[in-house]
Amino acid sequence: MLANTIKGLVKRLVKPKRAVPDRISREQHGIDRRLVSRHAIKVCETLQQAGFDAYIVGGAVRDLIIGLEPKDFDVATNATPEQIRSLFRRARIIGRRFQLVHVVFGQEIIETSTFRAPASNGQMTDDHGRILRDNVFGSQKQDAERRDLTINALYYDPITETVIDFHEGVPDLKNRVVRMIGDPATRYREDPVRMLRAVRFAVKLNGKIESATQAPIAELADLLGNVPAARVFDEMLKLLTCGQAMECVKQLRTHGLHSGTLPLLDVILEDPEGQAFIELALERTDKRIRVGKSVSPSFLFAALLWPQVRSQWQRLCADGEQRIPALSEAADQVLDAQTEKLAINRRFSSDMRDIWFMQPRFERRLPKAIYRLFEQPRFRAAVDFMQMRAACHEVDSVLAQWWMDLADANDEGRSDMIQALAEEPREEGVATKRRRRPRRKKPADAAALQSSSVS
Ligand code: ATP
Ligand code: MG
């Protein structure tokens, strides 16, 4: 590995900038064609038969070379969007400025785009050098140059099974080195999200960021503040669902990129309880991803922000506020602080609140309220959330297990559990107050429970 790295370095130093790319044969790149989508092959074939160049490009080639199954396939070609569309029965042009074509095969969409040139100097950038437009058609070489990392600028021709490599991406990939194409500082200024991408791919490859690519990050990290918050959110979601979330979060912190993404992370990770909770949440997320299960963004962000919400909540309660309004205020404060940097979609933030607000309600376990909770759309997620809190000794694990059993039970089992609970002497804090109500209320509650219909 070290020998390879040194060899690569020497080669890079002595070799003049090449006009022609490396053409890498199957024996060298080792792509197993059986892992390639037949629809992506079909798109390349059809375009090539019509006289165009067409390659599978980007993340799919990177993943194929390292033996991972790509999650989707993109094609790049010198055909224009109109020309692409005319060759396929089910194809539509999408995007106005940045036009590309979706070629549709049943469930699978092959995103097919025309080679593009890098943005020409200055004109289409903001004051910090951030590119605002990037939609000029160009040659394949130019298309490679505008991509972010050498490992992401590879073109695979599935017909000849050759990989075209303009930036020595294949050796970088084999050595697990993340290297920016061009001058890293300029490329980060053009698009600060590339800093997050560099971190994500270094973790994904279990490799490292090459030193010149890493050097400017500390200084430029603040530029993330100029990126639309929704885009930062999308990238953070990719980072947290890449299968190695905790490592990504740690790396973000090491590179000083957390203040532009998760500003509260420092505070959280410095508190051992907060850190334990987040580690557990991210571990669970990684496990789900590894076995191919989906992860809900609201659950993930509810967990990431919980330590902060919780400590704020405790503070407000200590100041004498009632538990539920205090939780609401704590949630507002944390979400407000967070949303400045990372626009958490309104739909997600309302789900996050639901998950949080069910927590004190779970602790009360009033039979009548149980069905109301059960009917909430985020009930299952909130129960899972409570399991994590129990694992971190925030709540009683027997109570958390009761809710899990309830969530897993069928209708009959559930009524039995609630019936048994109604018959138990109440032991929980808030419920004790209610015991002072007239006795007749209790059977009425129980009857209401029996007759409620729960799907
Ligand atoms: P994955 O989809 O696994 O997250 P990917 O590399 O396919 O990884 P996409 O966001 O799907 O990432 O982008 C596809 C390709 O577009 C990349 O491989 C890269 O070549 C190029 N690209 C994406 N984002 C940028 C960027 N910010 N700057 C330059 N090129 C980019
Ligand atoms: Mg992709």
Short mmCIF file of C-alpha atoms in Angstrom, two decimals, residues 5-438:
data_model
loop_
_atom_site.label_atom_id
_atom_site.label_comp_id
_atom_site.label_asym_id
_atom_site.label_seq_id
_atom_site.Cartn_x
_atom_site.Cartn_y
_atom_site.Cartn_z
CA THR A 5 1.30 5.41 -2.74
CA ILE A 6 4.93 6.36 -3.25
CA LYS A 7 4.87 4.99 -6.79
CA GLY A 8 1.73 7.02 -7.52
CA LEU A 9 3.30 10.15 -6.07
CA VAL A 10 6.49 9.80 -8.10
CA LYS A 11 4.46 9.11 -11.23
CA ARG A 12 2.41 12.23 -10.62
CA LEU A 13 5.48 14.38 -10.08
CA VAL A 14 7.44 13.23 -13.11
CA LYS A 15 4.55 12.94 -15.47
CA PRO A 16 3.54 16.02 -17.47
CA LYS A 17 -0.17 16.84 -17.60
CA ARG A 18 -1.56 14.41 -20.13
CA ALA A 19 -3.68 15.34 -23.09
CA VAL A 20 -4.92 11.79 -23.46
CA PRO A 21 -6.63 9.84 -20.72
CA ASP A 22 -5.62 6.42 -19.48
CA ARG A 23 -7.63 3.60 -20.99
CA ILE A 24 -7.92 0.91 -18.46
CA SER A 25 -8.80 -2.64 -19.44
CA ARG A 26 -11.00 -5.07 -17.58
CA GLU A 27 -8.03 -6.98 -16.18
CA GLN A 28 -6.82 -3.78 -14.53
CA HIS A 29 -10.06 -2.21 -13.29
CA GLY A 30 -11.72 -5.53 -12.48
CA ILE A 31 -15.34 -4.40 -12.91
CA ASP A 32 -17.75 -7.29 -12.79
CA ARG A 33 -20.14 -6.58 -15.63
CA ARG A 34 -22.84 -8.62 -13.93
CA LEU A 35 -23.15 -5.82 -11.35
CA VAL A 36 -23.88 -3.28 -14.08
CA SER A 37 -27.49 -2.34 -14.68
CA ARG A 38 -28.64 -3.79 -18.00
CA HIS A 39 -30.64 -0.64 -18.55
CA ALA A 40 -27.54 1.51 -18.24
CA ILE A 41 -25.81 -0.79 -20.74
CA LYS A 42 -28.81 -0.44 -23.04
CA VAL A 43 -28.66 3.36 -22.88
CA CYS A 44 -24.95 3.35 -23.76
CA GLU A 45 -25.51 0.84 -26.56
CA THR A 46 -28.35 2.79 -28.11
CA LEU A 47 -26.42 6.06 -28.01
CA GLN A 48 -23.27 4.47 -29.41
CA GLN A 49 -25.24 2.79 -32.23
CA ALA A 50 -26.55 6.23 -33.13
CA GLY A 51 -22.95 7.43 -33.44
CA PHE A 52 -22.48 9.11 -30.06
CA ASP A 53 -20.03 8.50 -27.25
CA ALA A 54 -21.71 7.21 -24.11
CA TYR A 55 -20.36 6.02 -20.79
CA ILE A 56 -21.50 5.07 -17.35
CA VAL A 57 -20.03 7.74 -15.13
CA GLY A 58 -19.50 9.01 -11.60
CA GLY A 59 -20.39 7.18 -8.41
CA ALA A 60 -21.45 3.96 -10.14
CA VAL A 61 -18.01 3.45 -11.72
CA ARG A 62 -16.30 4.23 -8.43
CA ASP A 63 -18.46 1.72 -6.57
CA LEU A 64 -18.08 -0.96 -9.25
CA ILE A 65 -14.30 -0.77 -9.12
CA ILE A 66 -14.23 -1.24 -5.38
CA GLY A 67 -16.72 -4.08 -5.67
CA LEU A 68 -19.77 -2.33 -4.20
CA GLU A 69 -23.15 -2.52 -5.83
CA PRO A 70 -24.02 0.97 -7.07
CA LYS A 71 -27.31 2.39 -5.91
CA ASP A 72 -27.97 4.09 -9.23
CA PHE A 73 -26.43 4.54 -12.65
CA ASP A 74 -25.74 7.74 -14.53
CA VAL A 75 -24.71 8.00 -18.17
CA ALA A 76 -22.75 10.83 -19.80
CA THR A 77 -22.69 11.39 -23.54
CA ASN A 78 -21.88 13.92 -26.24
CA ALA A 79 -25.48 13.77 -27.49
CA THR A 80 -27.64 16.78 -26.61
CA PRO A 81 -30.72 16.33 -24.41
CA GLU A 82 -32.99 16.48 -27.47
CA GLN A 83 -30.91 13.89 -29.30
CA ILE A 84 -30.94 11.62 -26.27
CA ARG A 85 -34.67 11.89 -25.85
CA SER A 86 -35.41 11.09 -29.48
CA LEU A 87 -33.63 7.74 -29.17
CA PHE A 88 -35.75 6.28 -26.38
CA ARG A 89 -39.39 5.41 -26.10
CA ARG A 90 -39.75 6.51 -22.49
CA ALA A 91 -37.49 9.47 -21.90
CA ARG A 92 -38.15 12.96 -20.62
CA ILE A 93 -36.02 16.04 -20.39
CA ILE A 94 -35.89 17.42 -16.88
CA GLY A 95 -34.52 20.64 -15.42
CA ARG A 96 -34.64 23.98 -17.12
CA ARG A 97 -31.15 25.39 -16.81
CA PHE A 98 -29.30 22.18 -16.21
CA GLN A 99 -31.10 19.92 -18.63
CA LEU A 100 -30.70 16.20 -18.47
CA VAL A 101 -32.73 13.23 -19.60
CA HIS A 102 -34.42 10.59 -17.53
CA VAL A 103 -34.60 7.38 -19.52
CA VAL A 104 -37.20 5.23 -17.83
CA PHE A 105 -37.24 1.42 -17.68
CA GLY A 106 -40.00 0.29 -15.33
CA GLN A 107 -38.74 1.10 -11.83
CA GLU A 108 -35.28 2.15 -12.93
CA ILE A 109 -34.36 5.59 -14.22
CA ILE A 110 -31.06 6.11 -16.00
CA GLU A 111 -30.06 9.74 -15.62
CA THR A 112 -28.39 10.66 -18.88
CA SER A 113 -26.59 13.95 -19.28
CA THR A 114 -24.61 15.75 -21.92
CA PHE A 115 -20.90 16.37 -21.24
CA ARG A 116 -20.47 19.74 -19.60
CA ALA A 117 -17.66 22.24 -19.44
CA PRO A 118 -16.41 23.76 -16.18
CA ALA A 119 -17.88 27.18 -15.43
CA SER A 120 -15.76 29.78 -17.17
CA ASN A 121 -13.82 32.07 -14.89
CA GLY A 122 -15.64 34.47 -12.72
CA GLN A 123 -18.89 35.16 -14.54
CA MET A 124 -21.28 32.74 -12.96
CA THR A 125 -20.11 32.83 -9.37
CA ASP A 126 -21.12 34.69 -6.24
CA ASP A 127 -18.78 36.99 -4.29
CA HIS A 128 -17.04 34.05 -2.68
CA GLY A 129 -16.43 32.23 -5.95
CA ARG A 130 -19.40 29.88 -5.57
CA ILE A 131 -20.67 28.63 -8.90
CA LEU A 132 -24.24 29.61 -9.58
CA ARG A 133 -24.49 28.12 -13.06
CA ASP A 134 -22.87 25.14 -14.63
CA ASN A 135 -24.75 24.31 -17.78
CA VAL A 136 -22.45 24.79 -20.76
CA PHE A 137 -21.97 21.73 -22.92
CA GLY A 138 -18.36 20.62 -23.39
CA SER A 139 -16.04 17.78 -24.32
CA GLN A 140 -15.57 14.60 -22.31
CA LYS A 141 -12.26 15.93 -21.06
CA GLN A 142 -13.94 19.10 -19.82
CA ASP A 143 -16.72 17.05 -18.29
CA ALA A 144 -14.11 15.12 -16.28
CA GLU A 145 -12.47 18.34 -15.17
CA ARG A 146 -15.60 19.84 -13.68
CA ARG A 147 -16.25 16.78 -11.50
CA ASP A 148 -15.14 16.96 -7.89
CA LEU A 149 -12.81 14.09 -7.03
CA THR A 150 -10.51 12.00 -9.20
CA ILE A 151 -12.36 8.87 -8.05
CA ASN A 152 -15.64 10.37 -9.24
CA ALA A 153 -14.42 11.28 -12.72
CA LEU A 154 -14.23 7.84 -14.27
CA TYR A 155 -16.05 6.79 -17.45
CA TYR A 156 -16.91 3.15 -18.08
CA ASP A 157 -17.80 1.93 -21.52
CA PRO A 158 -19.82 -1.22 -20.83
CA ILE A 159 -19.52 -2.40 -24.43
CA THR A 160 -15.71 -2.48 -24.63
CA GLU A 161 -15.44 -2.79 -20.83
CA THR A 162 -12.85 -0.02 -20.79
CA VAL A 163 -12.54 2.68 -18.11
CA ILE A 164 -11.46 6.12 -19.31
CA ASP A 165 -9.51 7.97 -16.65
CA PHE A 166 -8.36 11.58 -17.15
CA HIS A 167 -7.18 12.24 -13.60
CA GLU A 168 -5.60 9.05 -12.33
CA GLY A 169 -8.73 8.23 -10.45
CA VAL A 170 -8.27 4.46 -10.71
CA PRO A 171 -4.91 4.45 -8.86
CA ASP A 172 -6.39 6.84 -6.30
CA LEU A 173 -9.31 4.51 -5.84
CA LYS A 174 -7.09 1.47 -5.46
CA ASN A 175 -5.01 3.40 -2.90
CA ARG A 176 -8.15 4.77 -1.22
CA VAL A 177 -7.05 8.35 -1.63
CA VAL A 178 -9.55 11.18 -1.94
CA ARG A 179 -8.09 13.86 -4.19
CA MET A 180 -9.75 16.95 -5.59
CA ILE A 181 -9.39 17.63 -9.31
CA GLY A 182 -7.70 20.99 -9.94
CA ASP A 183 -6.79 23.48 -7.24
CA PRO A 184 -8.62 22.32 -4.11
CA ALA A 185 -9.17 25.79 -2.61
CA THR A 186 -10.69 27.07 -5.86
CA ARG A 187 -12.90 24.01 -6.15
CA TYR A 188 -14.15 24.44 -2.58
CA ARG A 189 -14.88 28.09 -3.19
CA GLU A 190 -16.84 27.13 -6.31
CA ASP A 191 -18.88 24.70 -4.26
CA PRO A 192 -18.25 24.38 -0.51
CA VAL A 193 -20.35 21.21 -0.37
CA ARG A 194 -17.33 19.49 -1.94
CA MET A 195 -15.68 19.66 1.48
CA LEU A 196 -18.44 17.50 2.92
CA ARG A 197 -18.22 15.16 -0.05
CA ALA A 198 -14.47 14.74 0.44
CA VAL A 199 -15.07 13.70 4.04
CA ARG A 200 -17.90 11.35 3.12
CA PHE A 201 -15.94 9.52 0.44
CA ALA A 202 -12.83 9.23 2.61
CA VAL A 203 -14.94 7.50 5.24
CA LYS A 204 -16.77 5.40 2.66
CA LEU A 205 -13.49 4.18 1.13
CA ASN A 206 -11.96 3.70 4.51
CA GLY A 207 -9.18 5.82 3.13
CA LYS A 208 -7.90 9.29 3.58
CA ILE A 209 -8.04 12.76 2.13
CA GLU A 210 -4.84 13.61 0.28
CA SER A 211 -2.92 16.39 2.03
CA ALA A 212 -3.32 19.18 -0.56
CA THR A 213 -7.03 18.34 -0.77
CA GLN A 214 -7.35 18.49 2.97
CA ALA A 215 -5.21 21.56 3.66
CA PRO A 216 -7.63 24.36 2.71
CA ILE A 217 -10.66 22.83 4.44
CA ALA A 218 -10.04 24.30 7.89
CA GLU A 219 -9.78 27.78 6.47
CA LEU A 220 -12.70 27.50 4.07
CA ALA A 221 -15.12 25.56 6.28
CA ASP A 222 -17.10 28.72 7.01
CA LEU A 223 -18.05 29.03 3.35
CA LEU A 224 -20.65 26.35 3.98
CA GLY A 225 -22.63 29.20 5.49
CA ASN A 226 -23.18 30.60 1.97
CA VAL A 227 -24.66 27.41 0.62
CA PRO A 228 -28.45 27.15 0.59
CA ALA A 229 -29.31 25.38 3.84
CA ALA A 230 -31.50 22.83 2.05
CA ARG A 231 -28.52 21.64 0.03
CA VAL A 232 -26.43 21.24 3.17
CA PHE A 233 -29.27 19.21 4.60
CA ASP A 234 -29.32 16.87 1.59
CA GLU A 235 -25.60 16.33 1.84
CA MET A 236 -25.75 15.77 5.59
CA LEU A 237 -28.43 13.18 5.05
CA LYS A 238 -26.19 11.35 2.58
CA LEU A 239 -23.37 11.53 5.07
CA LEU A 240 -25.43 10.21 7.95
CA THR A 241 -26.87 7.38 5.89
CA CYS A 242 -23.68 6.21 4.23
CA GLY A 243 -23.37 3.28 6.64
CA GLN A 244 -20.61 4.84 8.76
CA ALA A 245 -22.36 7.78 10.28
CA MET A 246 -20.40 8.08 13.53
CA GLU A 247 -17.11 8.08 11.70
CA CYS A 248 -18.41 10.77 9.35
CA VAL A 249 -19.56 12.92 12.26
CA LYS A 250 -16.18 12.54 13.94
CA GLN A 251 -14.40 13.47 10.73
CA LEU A 252 -16.63 16.50 10.24
CA ARG A 253 -15.57 17.63 13.66
CA THR A 254 -11.89 16.91 13.05
CA HIS A 255 -12.01 19.05 9.91
CA GLY A 256 -13.96 21.83 11.59
CA LEU A 257 -16.92 21.29 9.26
CA HIS A 258 -19.49 20.69 11.98
CA SER A 259 -20.09 24.33 12.83
CA GLY A 260 -21.58 24.92 9.38
CA THR A 261 -23.68 21.79 9.50
CA LEU A 262 -24.51 20.70 13.00
CA PRO A 263 -23.60 23.73 15.10
CA LEU A 264 -24.65 22.01 18.29
CA LEU A 265 -22.43 19.02 17.79
CA ASP A 266 -19.56 20.39 19.82
CA VAL A 267 -21.74 21.01 22.82
CA ILE A 268 -23.35 17.62 22.51
CA LEU A 269 -20.18 15.63 22.05
CA GLU A 270 -18.49 17.29 24.96
CA ASP A 271 -21.18 16.01 27.25
CA PRO A 272 -20.58 12.27 27.85
CA GLU A 273 -24.29 11.52 28.14
CA GLY A 274 -25.05 13.32 24.89
CA GLN A 275 -22.21 11.56 23.17
CA ALA A 276 -23.39 8.13 24.34
CA PHE A 277 -26.87 8.82 23.03
CA ILE A 278 -25.67 9.99 19.64
CA GLU A 279 -23.26 7.11 19.29
CA LEU A 280 -26.03 4.69 19.95
CA ALA A 281 -28.39 6.41 17.52
CA LEU A 282 -25.80 6.45 14.76
CA GLU A 283 -24.77 2.86 15.43
CA ARG A 284 -28.37 1.79 15.02
CA THR A 285 -28.67 3.80 11.84
CA ASP A 286 -25.55 2.17 10.40
CA LYS A 287 -26.85 -1.28 11.26
CA ARG A 288 -30.12 -0.62 9.47
CA ILE A 289 -28.34 0.73 6.41
CA ARG A 290 -26.02 -2.26 6.27
CA VAL A 291 -28.90 -4.71 6.14
CA GLY A 292 -30.62 -2.63 3.48
CA LYS A 293 -33.34 -1.11 5.69
CA SER A 294 -34.44 2.47 5.27
CA VAL A 295 -33.74 5.18 7.81
CA SER A 296 -36.16 7.96 8.50
CA PRO A 297 -34.50 11.38 8.37
CA SER A 298 -36.83 12.65 11.10
CA PHE A 299 -35.80 9.86 13.45
CA LEU A 300 -32.16 10.48 12.72
CA PHE A 301 -32.30 14.21 13.32
CA ALA A 302 -34.61 13.79 16.31
CA ALA A 303 -31.87 11.63 17.82
CA LEU A 304 -29.02 13.93 16.89
CA LEU A 305 -30.67 16.93 18.45
CA TRP A 306 -32.21 15.15 21.43
CA PRO A 307 -29.34 15.59 23.91
CA GLN A 308 -29.58 19.31 23.38
CA VAL A 309 -33.37 19.39 23.58
CA ARG A 310 -33.24 17.29 26.71
CA SER A 311 -30.76 19.44 28.55
CA GLN A 312 -32.62 22.60 27.58
CA TRP A 313 -35.85 20.96 28.71
CA GLN A 314 -34.36 20.00 32.07
CA ARG A 315 -33.10 23.53 32.53
CA LEU A 316 -36.53 25.03 31.86
CA CYS A 317 -38.20 22.54 34.21
CA ALA A 318 -35.67 23.40 36.90
CA ASP A 319 -36.68 27.03 36.42
CA GLY A 320 -40.21 26.01 37.33
CA GLU A 321 -41.85 25.57 33.92
CA GLN A 322 -44.39 22.81 33.39
CA ARG A 323 -43.00 19.72 31.68
CA ILE A 324 -44.93 19.81 28.41
CA PRO A 325 -44.69 23.56 27.65
CA ALA A 326 -41.03 23.38 28.68
CA LEU A 327 -40.40 20.61 26.16
CA SER A 328 -42.11 22.62 23.48
CA GLU A 329 -39.97 25.63 24.22
CA ALA A 330 -36.78 23.56 24.31
CA ALA A 331 -37.67 22.01 20.94
CA ASP A 332 -38.28 25.47 19.44
CA GLN A 333 -34.99 26.80 20.70
CA VAL A 334 -32.95 23.89 19.40
CA LEU A 335 -34.71 23.73 16.04
CA ASP A 336 -34.32 27.48 15.55
CA ALA A 337 -30.61 27.35 16.31
CA GLN A 338 -30.20 24.42 13.97
CA THR A 339 -32.29 25.59 11.06
CA GLU A 340 -30.14 28.59 10.37
CA LYS A 341 -27.38 26.29 9.16
CA LEU A 342 -29.24 23.23 8.13
CA ALA A 343 -32.73 23.71 6.84
CA ILE A 344 -34.60 20.82 8.31
CA ASN A 345 -37.54 20.38 6.05
CA ARG A 346 -40.78 21.38 7.78
CA ARG A 347 -42.25 17.93 7.31
CA PHE A 348 -39.27 16.38 9.09
CA SER A 349 -39.23 18.91 11.90
CA SER A 350 -42.88 18.32 12.64
CA ASP A 351 -42.21 14.56 12.79
CA MET A 352 -39.25 15.21 15.06
CA ARG A 353 -41.47 17.14 17.42
CA ASP A 354 -43.99 14.31 17.43
CA ILE A 355 -41.26 11.85 18.39
CA TRP A 356 -40.04 14.14 21.17
CA PHE A 357 -43.49 15.01 22.51
CA MET A 358 -44.53 11.41 22.85
CA GLN A 359 -41.65 10.80 25.28
CA PRO A 360 -43.15 12.39 28.43
CA ARG A 361 -46.50 10.91 27.46
CA PHE A 362 -45.03 7.43 27.42
CA GLU A 363 -43.86 7.97 30.95
CA ARG A 364 -47.40 8.70 32.13
CA ARG A 365 -49.07 5.65 30.60
CA LEU A 366 -52.63 6.77 31.16
CA PRO A 367 -54.81 4.06 29.64
CA LYS A 368 -57.06 6.48 27.79
CA ALA A 369 -54.11 8.30 26.30
CA ILE A 370 -52.45 5.11 25.16
CA TYR A 371 -54.82 4.64 22.24
CA ARG A 372 -54.42 8.26 21.22
CA LEU A 373 -50.66 7.80 21.20
CA PHE A 374 -50.97 4.54 19.35
CA GLU A 375 -52.87 6.23 16.56
CA GLN A 376 -50.17 8.81 15.96
CA PRO A 377 -48.30 8.24 12.72
CA ARG A 378 -44.89 8.48 14.38
CA PHE A 379 -45.80 6.17 17.27
CA ARG A 380 -43.51 3.34 16.19
CA ALA A 381 -40.57 5.70 15.70
CA ALA A 382 -41.22 7.29 19.09
CA VAL A 383 -41.23 3.84 20.74
CA ASP A 384 -37.92 3.01 19.05
CA PHE A 385 -36.64 6.34 20.27
CA MET A 386 -37.65 5.47 23.80
CA GLN A 387 -35.65 2.22 23.53
CA MET A 388 -32.56 4.28 22.86
CA ARG A 389 -33.30 6.49 25.83
CA ALA A 390 -33.67 3.39 27.98
CA ALA A 391 -30.38 2.00 26.69
CA CYS A 392 -28.77 5.26 27.86
CA HIS A 393 -30.51 4.99 31.24
CA GLU A 394 -32.69 8.03 30.65
CA VAL A 395 -35.89 6.09 31.24
CA ASP A 396 -36.86 2.83 32.85
CA SER A 397 -36.10 -0.04 30.48
CA VAL A 398 -39.08 -2.09 31.72
CA LEU A 399 -41.36 0.77 30.74
CA ALA A 400 -39.67 1.11 27.36
CA GLN A 401 -40.07 -2.62 26.77
CA TRP A 402 -43.77 -2.41 27.69
CA TRP A 403 -44.25 0.13 24.91
CA MET A 404 -42.27 -1.96 22.46
CA ASP A 405 -44.41 -5.00 23.30
CA LEU A 406 -47.50 -2.87 22.83
CA ALA A 407 -46.29 -1.67 19.45
CA ASP A 408 -45.60 -5.26 18.39
CA ALA A 409 -48.83 -6.74 19.78
CA ASN A 410 -51.91 -7.52 17.71
CA ASP A 411 -55.25 -5.88 18.55
CA GLU A 412 -56.19 -8.49 21.10
CA GLY A 413 -52.82 -8.56 22.81
CA ARG A 414 -52.88 -4.81 22.99
CA SER A 415 -56.30 -4.64 24.66
CA ASP A 416 -55.12 -7.25 27.16
CA MET A 417 -52.04 -5.21 27.99
CA ILE A 418 -54.03 -2.06 28.47
CA GLN A 419 -56.67 -3.84 30.47
CA ALA A 420 -53.98 -5.29 32.73
CA LEU A 421 -52.50 -1.85 33.12
CA ALA A 422 -55.87 -0.32 34.02
CA GLU A 423 -56.19 -2.91 36.76
CA GLU A 424 -52.73 -2.31 38.15
CA PRO A 425 -52.31 0.12 41.02
CA ARG A 426 -50.92 3.29 39.48
CA GLU A 427 -47.37 3.98 40.40
CA GLU A 428 -46.36 6.73 38.04
CA GLY A 429 -45.89 10.36 39.03
CA VAL A 430 -48.53 12.33 37.18
CA ALA A 431 -51.02 9.51 37.29
CA THR A 432 -51.05 9.61 41.07
CA LYS A 433 -52.72 13.01 41.00
CA ARG A 434 -55.49 11.65 38.81
CA ARG A 435 -56.24 8.98 41.36
CA ARG A 436 -57.99 11.66 43.34
CA ARG A 437 -60.67 11.86 40.66
CA PRO A 438 -64.06 10.30 41.52
#
